[in-house]
């Protein structure tokens, strides 16, 4: 006897939630049934995989290794189902998309609407997180694809969606807000730049930009969101460095807020749609990427207004 795929799925759910009842709810089964199946898997393997306690369920060291391997097995099974059940290239079914917080909220509303218009049978769930978490979820099969910076996922396949420029945003009375148009990086010399906390590729780029400009990144303030960074800058607490897509979708909605692109080679970042190398879903994900790329181009060229034309399927 050996563990079944269902038992492996139950183990992974317990590892993800840390609680038997939450895992059972997630999988839409009763808790006694889930507990019995995990106990049976432990019996078949001859080892305790889950440490049960009043504060939750924890994987034993052996259990963690079994869960790691179970994830790989379940990925292969899902890929096999996708390969055999869907015609090559068909965009249909449910996809799990991950995104970084500095891109998803500004690109996805329009992109998902367009995807659903073009592909009525497509269903998509979205998970927003930091890059390291997205990478783990992609590699262990909890996500099918992610929107992120390609250099942070070197072992994965990707297609470029767009490249964006970074913008400055300061208080209304600041000299940076006295003009419009591109600003040279020298204008940031001696300035305090505001950034998101660690774990964001944007924060690394801003640090490199600060080094090149002779500026410094604030050590007293780490924004929890781009909105928080921008609002802090508008109060005169520093200079916000904002990505292009955010600047045109959010910041420019306030006519009193001046945002200016930075004229420097470091003030750019590439954004891509990323998936596991060799995934049998690469063709439909490429088709989805084309739609996202077209929607991003419309947004960036129209200063955040609704696209004037619909995206062509081909």
mmCIF file of C-alpha atoms in Angstrom:
data_model
loop_
_atom_site.group_PDB
_atom_site.id
_atom_site.type_symbol
_atom_site.label_atom_id
_atom_site.label_comp_id
_atom_site.label_asym_id
_atom_site.label_seq_id
_atom_site.Cartn_x
_atom_site.Cartn_y
_atom_site.Cartn_z
ATOM 1 C CA UNK A 1 0.000 0.000 0.000
ATOM 2 C CA UNK A 2 1.046 3.593 -0.606
ATOM 3 C CA UNK A 3 -0.468 7.077 -0.051
ATOM 4 C CA UNK A 4 -3.131 8.061 -2.559
ATOM 5 C CA UNK A 5 -3.166 11.341 -4.453
ATOM 6 C CA UNK A 6 -6.103 12.424 -2.286
ATOM 7 C CA UNK A 7 -4.096 11.744 0.871
ATOM 8 C CA UNK A 8 -1.179 13.757 -0.505
ATOM 9 C CA UNK A 9 -3.571 16.590 -1.282
ATOM 10 C CA UNK A 10 -4.874 16.466 2.305
ATOM 11 C CA UNK A 11 -1.325 16.623 3.680
ATOM 12 C CA UNK A 12 -0.472 19.645 1.548
ATOM 13 C CA UNK A 13 -3.656 21.410 2.671
ATOM 14 C CA UNK A 14 -2.816 20.843 6.350
ATOM 15 C CA UNK A 15 0.729 22.119 5.755
ATOM 16 C CA UNK A 16 -0.643 25.253 4.043
ATOM 17 C CA UNK A 17 -3.327 26.085 6.615
ATOM 18 C CA UNK A 18 -1.769 24.752 9.823
ATOM 19 C CA UNK A 19 -5.166 23.511 11.007
ATOM 20 C CA UNK A 20 -7.163 20.363 10.274
ATOM 21 C CA UNK A 21 -10.532 22.115 10.212
ATOM 22 C CA UNK A 22 -9.316 24.840 7.842
ATOM 23 C CA UNK A 23 -7.782 22.246 5.539
ATOM 24 C CA UNK A 24 -11.050 20.299 5.524
ATOM 25 C CA UNK A 25 -13.008 23.474 4.721
ATOM 26 C CA UNK A 26 -10.577 24.342 1.934
ATOM 27 C CA UNK A 27 -11.062 20.927 0.324
ATOM 28 C CA UNK A 28 -14.802 20.748 1.058
ATOM 29 C CA UNK A 29 -14.572 17.522 3.084
ATOM 30 C CA UNK A 30 -15.397 16.710 6.693
ATOM 31 C CA UNK A 31 -12.646 17.073 9.277
ATOM 32 C CA UNK A 32 -13.007 13.456 10.533
ATOM 33 C CA UNK A 33 -12.597 12.186 6.969
ATOM 34 C CA UNK A 34 -9.500 14.309 6.405
ATOM 35 C CA UNK A 35 -7.995 13.259 9.761
ATOM 36 C CA UNK A 36 -8.630 9.587 9.019
ATOM 37 C CA UNK A 37 -7.003 9.792 5.597
ATOM 38 C CA UNK A 38 -3.895 11.492 6.961
ATOM 39 C CA UNK A 39 -3.659 8.904 9.729
ATOM 40 C CA UNK A 40 -3.903 6.191 7.076
ATOM 41 C CA UNK A 41 -1.101 7.832 5.060
ATOM 42 C CA UNK A 42 1.068 7.917 8.200
ATOM 43 C CA UNK A 43 0.308 4.237 8.813
ATOM 44 C CA UNK A 44 1.262 3.304 5.257
ATOM 45 C CA UNK A 45 4.527 5.242 5.459
ATOM 46 C CA UNK A 46 5.279 4.061 8.982
ATOM 47 C CA UNK A 47 6.021 7.550 10.282
ATOM 48 C CA UNK A 48 4.365 10.508 12.005
ATOM 49 C CA UNK A 49 4.011 13.311 9.468
ATOM 50 C CA UNK A 50 1.891 15.799 11.417
ATOM 51 C CA UNK A 51 2.361 17.026 14.978
ATOM 52 C CA UNK A 52 -1.079 17.719 16.405
ATOM 53 C CA UNK A 53 -1.608 20.203 19.205
ATOM 54 C CA UNK A 54 -4.031 22.701 20.707
ATOM 55 C CA UNK A 55 -2.496 25.531 18.688
ATOM 56 C CA UNK A 56 -2.671 23.808 15.322
ATOM 57 C CA UNK A 57 -1.001 21.186 13.174
ATOM 58 C CA UNK A 58 2.701 21.266 12.328
ATOM 59 C CA UNK A 59 4.674 19.146 9.922
ATOM 60 C CA UNK A 60 7.407 17.005 11.471
ATOM 61 C CA UNK A 61 10.783 17.178 9.690
ATOM 62 C CA UNK A 62 9.872 14.030 7.778
ATOM 63 C CA UNK A 63 6.415 15.455 7.117
ATOM 64 C CA UNK A 64 7.923 18.582 5.570
ATOM 65 C CA UNK A 65 9.926 16.447 3.158
ATOM 66 C CA UNK A 66 6.872 14.363 2.284
ATOM 67 C CA UNK A 67 4.865 17.554 1.641
ATOM 68 C CA UNK A 68 7.641 18.914 -0.577
ATOM 69 C CA UNK A 69 7.562 15.760 -2.669
ATOM 70 C CA UNK A 70 3.770 15.641 -2.602
ATOM 71 C CA UNK A 71 3.607 19.121 -4.107
ATOM 72 C CA UNK A 72 5.871 18.015 -6.963
ATOM 73 C CA UNK A 73 3.705 14.949 -7.588
ATOM 74 C CA UNK A 74 0.484 16.960 -7.577
ATOM 75 C CA UNK A 75 1.992 19.490 -10.000
ATOM 76 C CA UNK A 76 2.823 16.679 -12.408
ATOM 77 C CA UNK A 77 -0.709 15.282 -12.121
ATOM 78 C CA UNK A 78 -2.298 18.684 -12.780
ATOM 79 C CA UNK A 79 0.037 19.270 -15.726
ATOM 80 C CA UNK A 80 -0.873 15.843 -17.092
ATOM 81 C CA UNK A 81 -4.588 16.631 -16.814
ATOM 82 C CA UNK A 82 -4.085 19.984 -18.508
ATOM 83 C CA UNK A 83 -2.047 18.377 -21.279
ATOM 84 C CA UNK A 84 -4.566 15.624 -22.025
ATOM 85 C CA UNK A 85 -7.877 17.445 -21.554
ATOM 86 C CA UNK A 86 -7.305 20.769 -23.293
ATOM 87 C CA UNK A 87 -6.637 21.349 -26.970
ATOM 88 C CA UNK A 88 -3.204 22.906 -27.415
ATOM 89 C CA UNK A 89 -3.327 26.658 -26.972
ATOM 90 C CA UNK A 90 -6.962 26.843 -25.805
ATOM 91 C CA UNK A 91 -7.494 29.562 -23.194
ATOM 92 C CA UNK A 92 -10.110 28.023 -20.909
ATOM 93 C CA UNK A 93 -10.487 26.649 -17.411
ATOM 94 C CA UNK A 94 -9.184 28.052 -14.130
ATOM 95 C CA UNK A 95 -5.752 29.631 -13.818
ATOM 96 C CA UNK A 96 -4.065 30.807 -10.636
ATOM 97 C CA UNK A 97 -2.221 34.075 -11.151
ATOM 98 C CA UNK A 98 0.165 35.713 -8.684
ATOM 99 C CA UNK A 99 1.240 39.330 -8.837
ATOM 100 C CA UNK A 100 3.375 41.868 -7.018
ATOM 101 C CA UNK A 101 1.470 44.650 -5.289
ATOM 102 C CA UNK A 102 3.145 47.380 -7.346
ATOM 103 C CA UNK A 103 1.654 46.048 -10.600
ATOM 104 C CA UNK A 104 -1.444 43.897 -10.089
ATOM 105 C CA UNK A 105 -3.949 46.480 -8.778
ATOM 106 C CA UNK A 106 -3.207 48.842 -11.671
ATOM 107 C CA UNK A 107 -2.903 46.420 -14.592
ATOM 108 C CA UNK A 108 -5.269 43.586 -13.752
ATOM 109 C CA UNK A 109 -8.702 45.277 -13.554
ATOM 110 C CA UNK A 110 -8.569 46.208 -17.230
ATOM 111 C CA UNK A 111 -6.605 43.134 -18.288
ATOM 112 C CA UNK A 112 -8.946 40.650 -16.607
ATOM 113 C CA UNK A 113 -11.998 42.330 -18.156
ATOM 114 C CA UNK A 114 -10.416 42.045 -21.581
ATOM 115 C CA UNK A 115 -9.361 38.438 -20.994
ATOM 116 C CA UNK A 116 -12.887 37.467 -20.008
ATOM 117 C CA UNK A 117 -14.268 39.212 -23.079
ATOM 118 C CA UNK A 118 -11.905 37.395 -25.410
ATOM 119 C CA UNK A 119 -11.969 34.035 -23.598
ATOM 120 C CA UNK A 120 -15.410 33.460 -22.000
ATOM 121 C CA UNK A 121 -14.430 30.035 -20.658
ATOM 122 C CA UNK A 122 -11.446 31.425 -18.751
ATOM 123 C CA UNK A 123 -11.598 31.652 -14.948
ATOM 124 C CA UNK A 124 -8.845 33.307 -12.957
ATOM 125 C CA UNK A 125 -7.991 33.603 -9.276
ATOM 126 C CA UNK A 126 -5.434 36.221 -8.214
ATOM 127 C CA UNK A 127 -2.976 36.103 -5.310
ATOM 128 C CA UNK A 128 -1.003 39.230 -4.414
ATOM 129 C CA UNK A 129 2.245 38.889 -2.464
ATOM 130 C CA UNK A 130 5.948 39.683 -2.348
ATOM 131 C CA UNK A 131 8.390 38.263 -4.850
ATOM 132 C CA UNK A 132 9.879 35.503 -2.664
ATOM 133 C CA UNK A 133 6.438 34.152 -1.765
ATOM 134 C CA UNK A 134 5.300 34.301 -5.391
ATOM 135 C CA UNK A 135 8.388 32.384 -6.474
ATOM 136 C CA UNK A 136 7.770 29.653 -3.881
ATOM 137 C CA UNK A 137 4.114 29.362 -4.856
ATOM 138 C CA UNK A 138 4.983 29.144 -8.530
ATOM 139 C CA UNK A 139 7.626 26.481 -7.986
ATOM 140 C CA UNK A 140 5.509 24.291 -5.719
ATOM 141 C CA UNK A 141 2.455 24.478 -7.969
ATOM 142 C CA UNK A 142 0.146 26.708 -5.946
ATOM 143 C CA UNK A 143 0.272 29.253 -8.793
ATOM 144 C CA UNK A 144 0.276 28.668 -12.545
ATOM 145 C CA UNK A 145 1.851 31.995 -13.515
ATOM 146 C CA UNK A 146 2.943 35.274 -11.939
ATOM 147 C CA UNK A 147 3.431 38.903 -12.955
ATOM 148 C CA UNK A 148 6.779 40.027 -11.608
ATOM 149 C CA UNK A 149 10.286 41.201 -12.493
ATOM 150 C CA UNK A 150 11.957 38.478 -14.631
ATOM 151 C CA UNK A 151 15.384 38.792 -12.998
ATOM 152 C CA UNK A 152 13.906 37.488 -9.734
ATOM 153 C CA UNK A 153 12.796 34.220 -11.349
ATOM 154 C CA UNK A 154 15.822 33.175 -13.380
ATOM 155 C CA UNK A 155 14.907 29.478 -13.615
ATOM 156 C CA UNK A 156 11.442 30.149 -15.041
ATOM 157 C CA UNK A 157 10.065 30.884 -18.499
ATOM 158 C CA UNK A 158 8.715 34.368 -19.156
ATOM 159 C CA UNK A 159 7.470 36.808 -21.746
ATOM 160 C CA UNK A 160 8.017 40.532 -21.350
ATOM 161 C CA UNK A 161 4.838 42.531 -20.821
ATOM 162 C CA UNK A 162 6.266 46.039 -20.670
ATOM 163 C CA UNK A 163 9.123 48.177 -19.436
ATOM 164 C CA UNK A 164 8.263 51.131 -17.277
ATOM 165 C CA UNK A 165 9.998 54.306 -16.191
ATOM 166 C CA UNK A 166 10.137 55.436 -12.567
ATOM 167 C CA UNK A 167 8.599 58.773 -11.620
ATOM 168 C CA UNK A 168 9.242 61.277 -8.837
ATOM 169 C CA UNK A 169 6.462 62.724 -6.738
ATOM 170 C CA UNK A 170 6.925 65.416 -4.092
ATOM 171 C CA UNK A 171 4.914 67.980 -2.132
ATOM 172 C CA UNK A 172 3.181 70.746 -4.091
ATOM 173 C CA UNK A 173 5.548 73.406 -2.732
ATOM 174 C CA UNK A 174 8.648 71.360 -3.566
ATOM 175 C CA UNK A 175 10.764 72.636 -6.473
ATOM 176 C CA UNK A 176 10.375 69.217 -8.129
ATOM 177 C CA UNK A 177 6.667 70.013 -8.482
ATOM 178 C CA UNK A 178 7.256 73.440 -10.013
ATOM 179 C CA UNK A 179 7.717 72.020 -13.509
ATOM 180 C CA UNK A 180 6.489 69.128 -15.602
ATOM 181 C CA UNK A 181 8.306 66.775 -17.926
ATOM 182 C CA UNK A 182 11.373 64.589 -17.325
ATOM 183 C CA UNK A 183 13.664 65.296 -14.398
ATOM 184 C CA UNK A 184 17.397 64.583 -14.405
ATOM 185 C CA UNK A 185 18.723 62.311 -11.694
ATOM 186 C CA UNK A 186 21.002 65.116 -10.467
ATOM 187 C CA UNK A 187 17.907 66.892 -9.154
ATOM 188 C CA UNK A 188 17.667 64.183 -6.495
ATOM 189 C CA UNK A 189 21.118 64.860 -5.032
ATOM 190 C CA UNK A 190 20.948 65.114 -1.247
ATOM 191 C CA UNK A 191 17.268 64.197 -1.213
ATOM 192 C CA UNK A 192 15.565 61.630 1.011
ATOM 193 C CA UNK A 193 13.813 59.037 -1.143
ATOM 194 C CA UNK A 194 10.799 57.107 0.102
ATOM 195 C CA UNK A 195 10.471 53.427 -0.658
ATOM 196 C CA UNK A 196 8.543 50.292 0.159
ATOM 197 C CA UNK A 197 9.966 47.856 2.690
ATOM 198 C CA UNK A 198 12.430 45.059 1.891
ATOM 199 C CA UNK A 199 11.293 42.212 -0.319
ATOM 200 C CA UNK A 200 10.312 44.423 -3.251
ATOM 201 C CA UNK A 201 12.457 44.655 -6.394
ATOM 202 C CA UNK A 202 11.376 48.302 -6.578
ATOM 203 C CA UNK A 203 13.173 48.993 -3.293
ATOM 204 C CA UNK A 204 16.441 47.634 -4.717
ATOM 205 C CA UNK A 205 16.100 49.790 -7.826
ATOM 206 C CA UNK A 206 15.432 52.880 -5.713
ATOM 207 C CA UNK A 207 18.560 52.175 -3.650
ATOM 208 C CA UNK A 208 20.648 51.918 -6.837
ATOM 209 C CA UNK A 209 19.100 55.144 -8.090
ATOM 210 C CA UNK A 210 19.868 56.878 -4.790
ATOM 211 C CA UNK A 211 23.516 55.781 -5.016
ATOM 212 C CA UNK A 212 23.782 57.141 -8.551
ATOM 213 C CA UNK A 213 22.118 60.438 -7.636
ATOM 214 C CA UNK A 214 23.922 61.081 -4.370
ATOM 215 C CA UNK A 215 20.599 60.770 -2.546
ATOM 216 C CA UNK A 216 19.674 58.446 0.311
ATOM 217 C CA UNK A 217 16.745 56.159 1.014
ATOM 218 C CA UNK A 218 14.841 56.969 4.176
ATOM 219 C CA UNK A 219 15.725 54.694 7.081
ATOM 220 C CA UNK A 220 12.867 56.038 9.194
ATOM 221 C CA UNK A 221 10.022 55.349 6.803
ATOM 222 C CA UNK A 222 9.109 52.213 4.856
ATOM 223 C CA UNK A 223 5.810 52.417 3.022
ATOM 224 C CA UNK A 224 3.320 49.568 3.153
ATOM 225 C CA UNK A 225 1.839 50.548 -0.218
ATOM 226 C CA UNK A 226 2.503 52.899 -3.116
ATOM 227 C CA UNK A 227 -0.432 55.042 -1.974
ATOM 228 C CA UNK A 228 1.166 55.417 1.459
ATOM 229 C CA UNK A 229 4.513 56.376 -0.090
ATOM 230 C CA UNK A 230 2.892 58.981 -2.358
ATOM 231 C CA UNK A 231 0.799 60.499 0.422
ATOM 232 C CA UNK A 232 3.825 60.764 2.698
ATOM 233 C CA UNK A 233 5.722 62.571 -0.048
ATOM 234 C CA UNK A 234 2.796 64.960 -0.580
ATOM 235 C CA UNK A 235 3.169 65.996 3.079
ATOM 236 C CA UNK A 236 6.780 67.014 2.469
ATOM 237 C CA UNK A 237 8.402 64.048 4.200
ATOM 238 C CA UNK A 238 10.590 63.087 1.244
ATOM 239 C CA UNK A 239 10.458 62.278 -2.462
ATOM 240 C CA UNK A 240 8.415 59.295 -3.595
ATOM 241 C CA UNK A 241 9.746 57.120 -6.403
ATOM 242 C CA UNK A 242 6.797 55.571 -8.191
ATOM 243 C CA UNK A 243 6.511 53.086 -11.064
ATOM 244 C CA UNK A 244 5.085 54.322 -14.354
ATOM 245 C CA UNK A 245 1.875 52.284 -14.347
ATOM 246 C CA UNK A 246 0.955 53.394 -10.846
ATOM 247 C CA UNK A 247 1.768 57.015 -11.698
ATOM 248 C CA UNK A 248 -0.585 57.137 -14.674
ATOM 249 C CA UNK A 249 -3.395 55.078 -13.130
ATOM 250 C CA UNK A 250 -3.453 56.555 -9.614
ATOM 251 C CA UNK A 251 -1.302 59.622 -9.056
ATOM 252 C CA UNK A 252 -2.507 61.506 -12.138
ATOM 253 C CA UNK A 253 -6.128 61.221 -11.012
ATOM 254 C CA UNK A 254 -5.310 64.053 -8.618
ATOM 255 C CA UNK A 255 -4.720 67.117 -10.835
ATOM 256 C CA UNK A 256 -2.841 68.850 -8.016
ATOM 257 C CA UNK A 257 -0.266 66.036 -7.822
ATOM 258 C CA UNK A 258 2.774 66.458 -10.056
ATOM 259 C CA UNK A 259 4.553 63.287 -11.136
ATOM 260 C CA UNK A 260 7.608 63.468 -13.411
ATOM 261 C CA UNK A 261 9.567 60.703 -15.157
ATOM 262 C CA UNK A 262 13.207 60.291 -14.160
ATOM 263 C CA UNK A 263 15.690 60.562 -17.020
ATOM 264 C CA UNK A 264 18.254 57.881 -16.148
ATOM 265 C CA UNK A 265 19.021 54.335 -17.294
ATOM 266 C CA UNK A 266 18.580 52.970 -13.762
ATOM 267 C CA UNK A 267 15.090 54.425 -13.477
ATOM 268 C CA UNK A 268 13.501 51.586 -15.418
ATOM 269 C CA UNK A 269 12.236 48.104 -14.712
ATOM 270 C CA UNK A 270 10.942 45.255 -16.860
ATOM 271 C CA UNK A 271 7.727 43.424 -15.990
ATOM 272 C CA UNK A 272 6.994 39.950 -17.320
ATOM 273 C CA UNK A 273 4.478 37.132 -17.209
ATOM 274 C CA UNK A 274 6.341 34.157 -15.714
ATOM 275 C CA UNK A 275 5.569 30.437 -15.539
ATOM 276 C CA UNK A 276 7.351 27.173 -14.822
ATOM 277 C CA UNK A 277 9.827 26.087 -17.468
ATOM 278 C CA UNK A 278 8.294 23.306 -19.566
ATOM 279 C CA UNK A 279 4.715 23.913 -18.409
ATOM 280 C CA UNK A 280 2.168 22.374 -20.824
ATOM 281 C CA UNK A 281 0.104 25.538 -20.298
ATOM 282 C CA UNK A 282 2.712 27.785 -21.915
ATOM 283 C CA UNK A 283 0.678 28.321 -25.096
ATOM 284 C CA UNK A 284 -2.524 29.596 -23.453
ATOM 285 C CA UNK A 285 -0.487 31.634 -20.951
ATOM 286 C CA UNK A 286 1.367 33.229 -23.858
ATOM 287 C CA UNK A 287 -1.997 34.193 -25.367
ATOM 288 C CA UNK A 288 -3.035 35.729 -22.049
ATOM 289 C CA UNK A 289 0.282 37.548 -21.873
ATOM 290 C CA UNK A 290 -0.367 39.156 -25.254
ATOM 291 C CA UNK A 291 -3.629 40.586 -23.941
ATOM 292 C CA UNK A 292 -1.960 41.875 -20.749
ATOM 293 C CA UNK A 293 0.820 43.449 -22.788
ATOM 294 C CA UNK A 294 -1.663 45.236 -25.057
ATOM 295 C CA UNK A 295 -3.709 46.529 -22.110
ATOM 296 C CA UNK A 296 -0.547 47.796 -20.384
ATOM 297 C CA UNK A 297 0.507 49.596 -23.568
ATOM 298 C CA UNK A 298 -2.908 51.277 -23.759
ATOM 299 C CA UNK A 299 -2.723 52.403 -20.144
ATOM 300 C CA UNK A 300 0.807 53.735 -20.409
ATOM 301 C CA UNK A 301 0.042 55.633 -23.607
ATOM 302 C CA UNK A 302 -3.244 57.114 -22.399
ATOM 303 C CA UNK A 303 -2.174 58.361 -18.948
ATOM 304 C CA UNK A 304 -4.358 55.845 -17.155
ATOM 305 C CA UNK A 305 -7.617 56.533 -19.016
ATOM 306 C CA UNK A 306 -9.759 53.635 -20.157
ATOM 307 C CA UNK A 307 -8.394 52.148 -23.397
ATOM 308 C CA UNK A 308 -9.994 53.769 -26.431
ATOM 309 C CA UNK A 309 -10.145 50.534 -28.378
ATOM 310 C CA UNK A 310 -10.492 46.890 -27.571
ATOM 311 C CA UNK A 311 -7.554 44.557 -27.760
ATOM 312 C CA UNK A 312 -7.454 42.326 -30.801
ATOM 313 C CA UNK A 313 -7.306 38.606 -30.119
ATOM 314 C CA UNK A 314 -4.523 38.215 -32.642
#
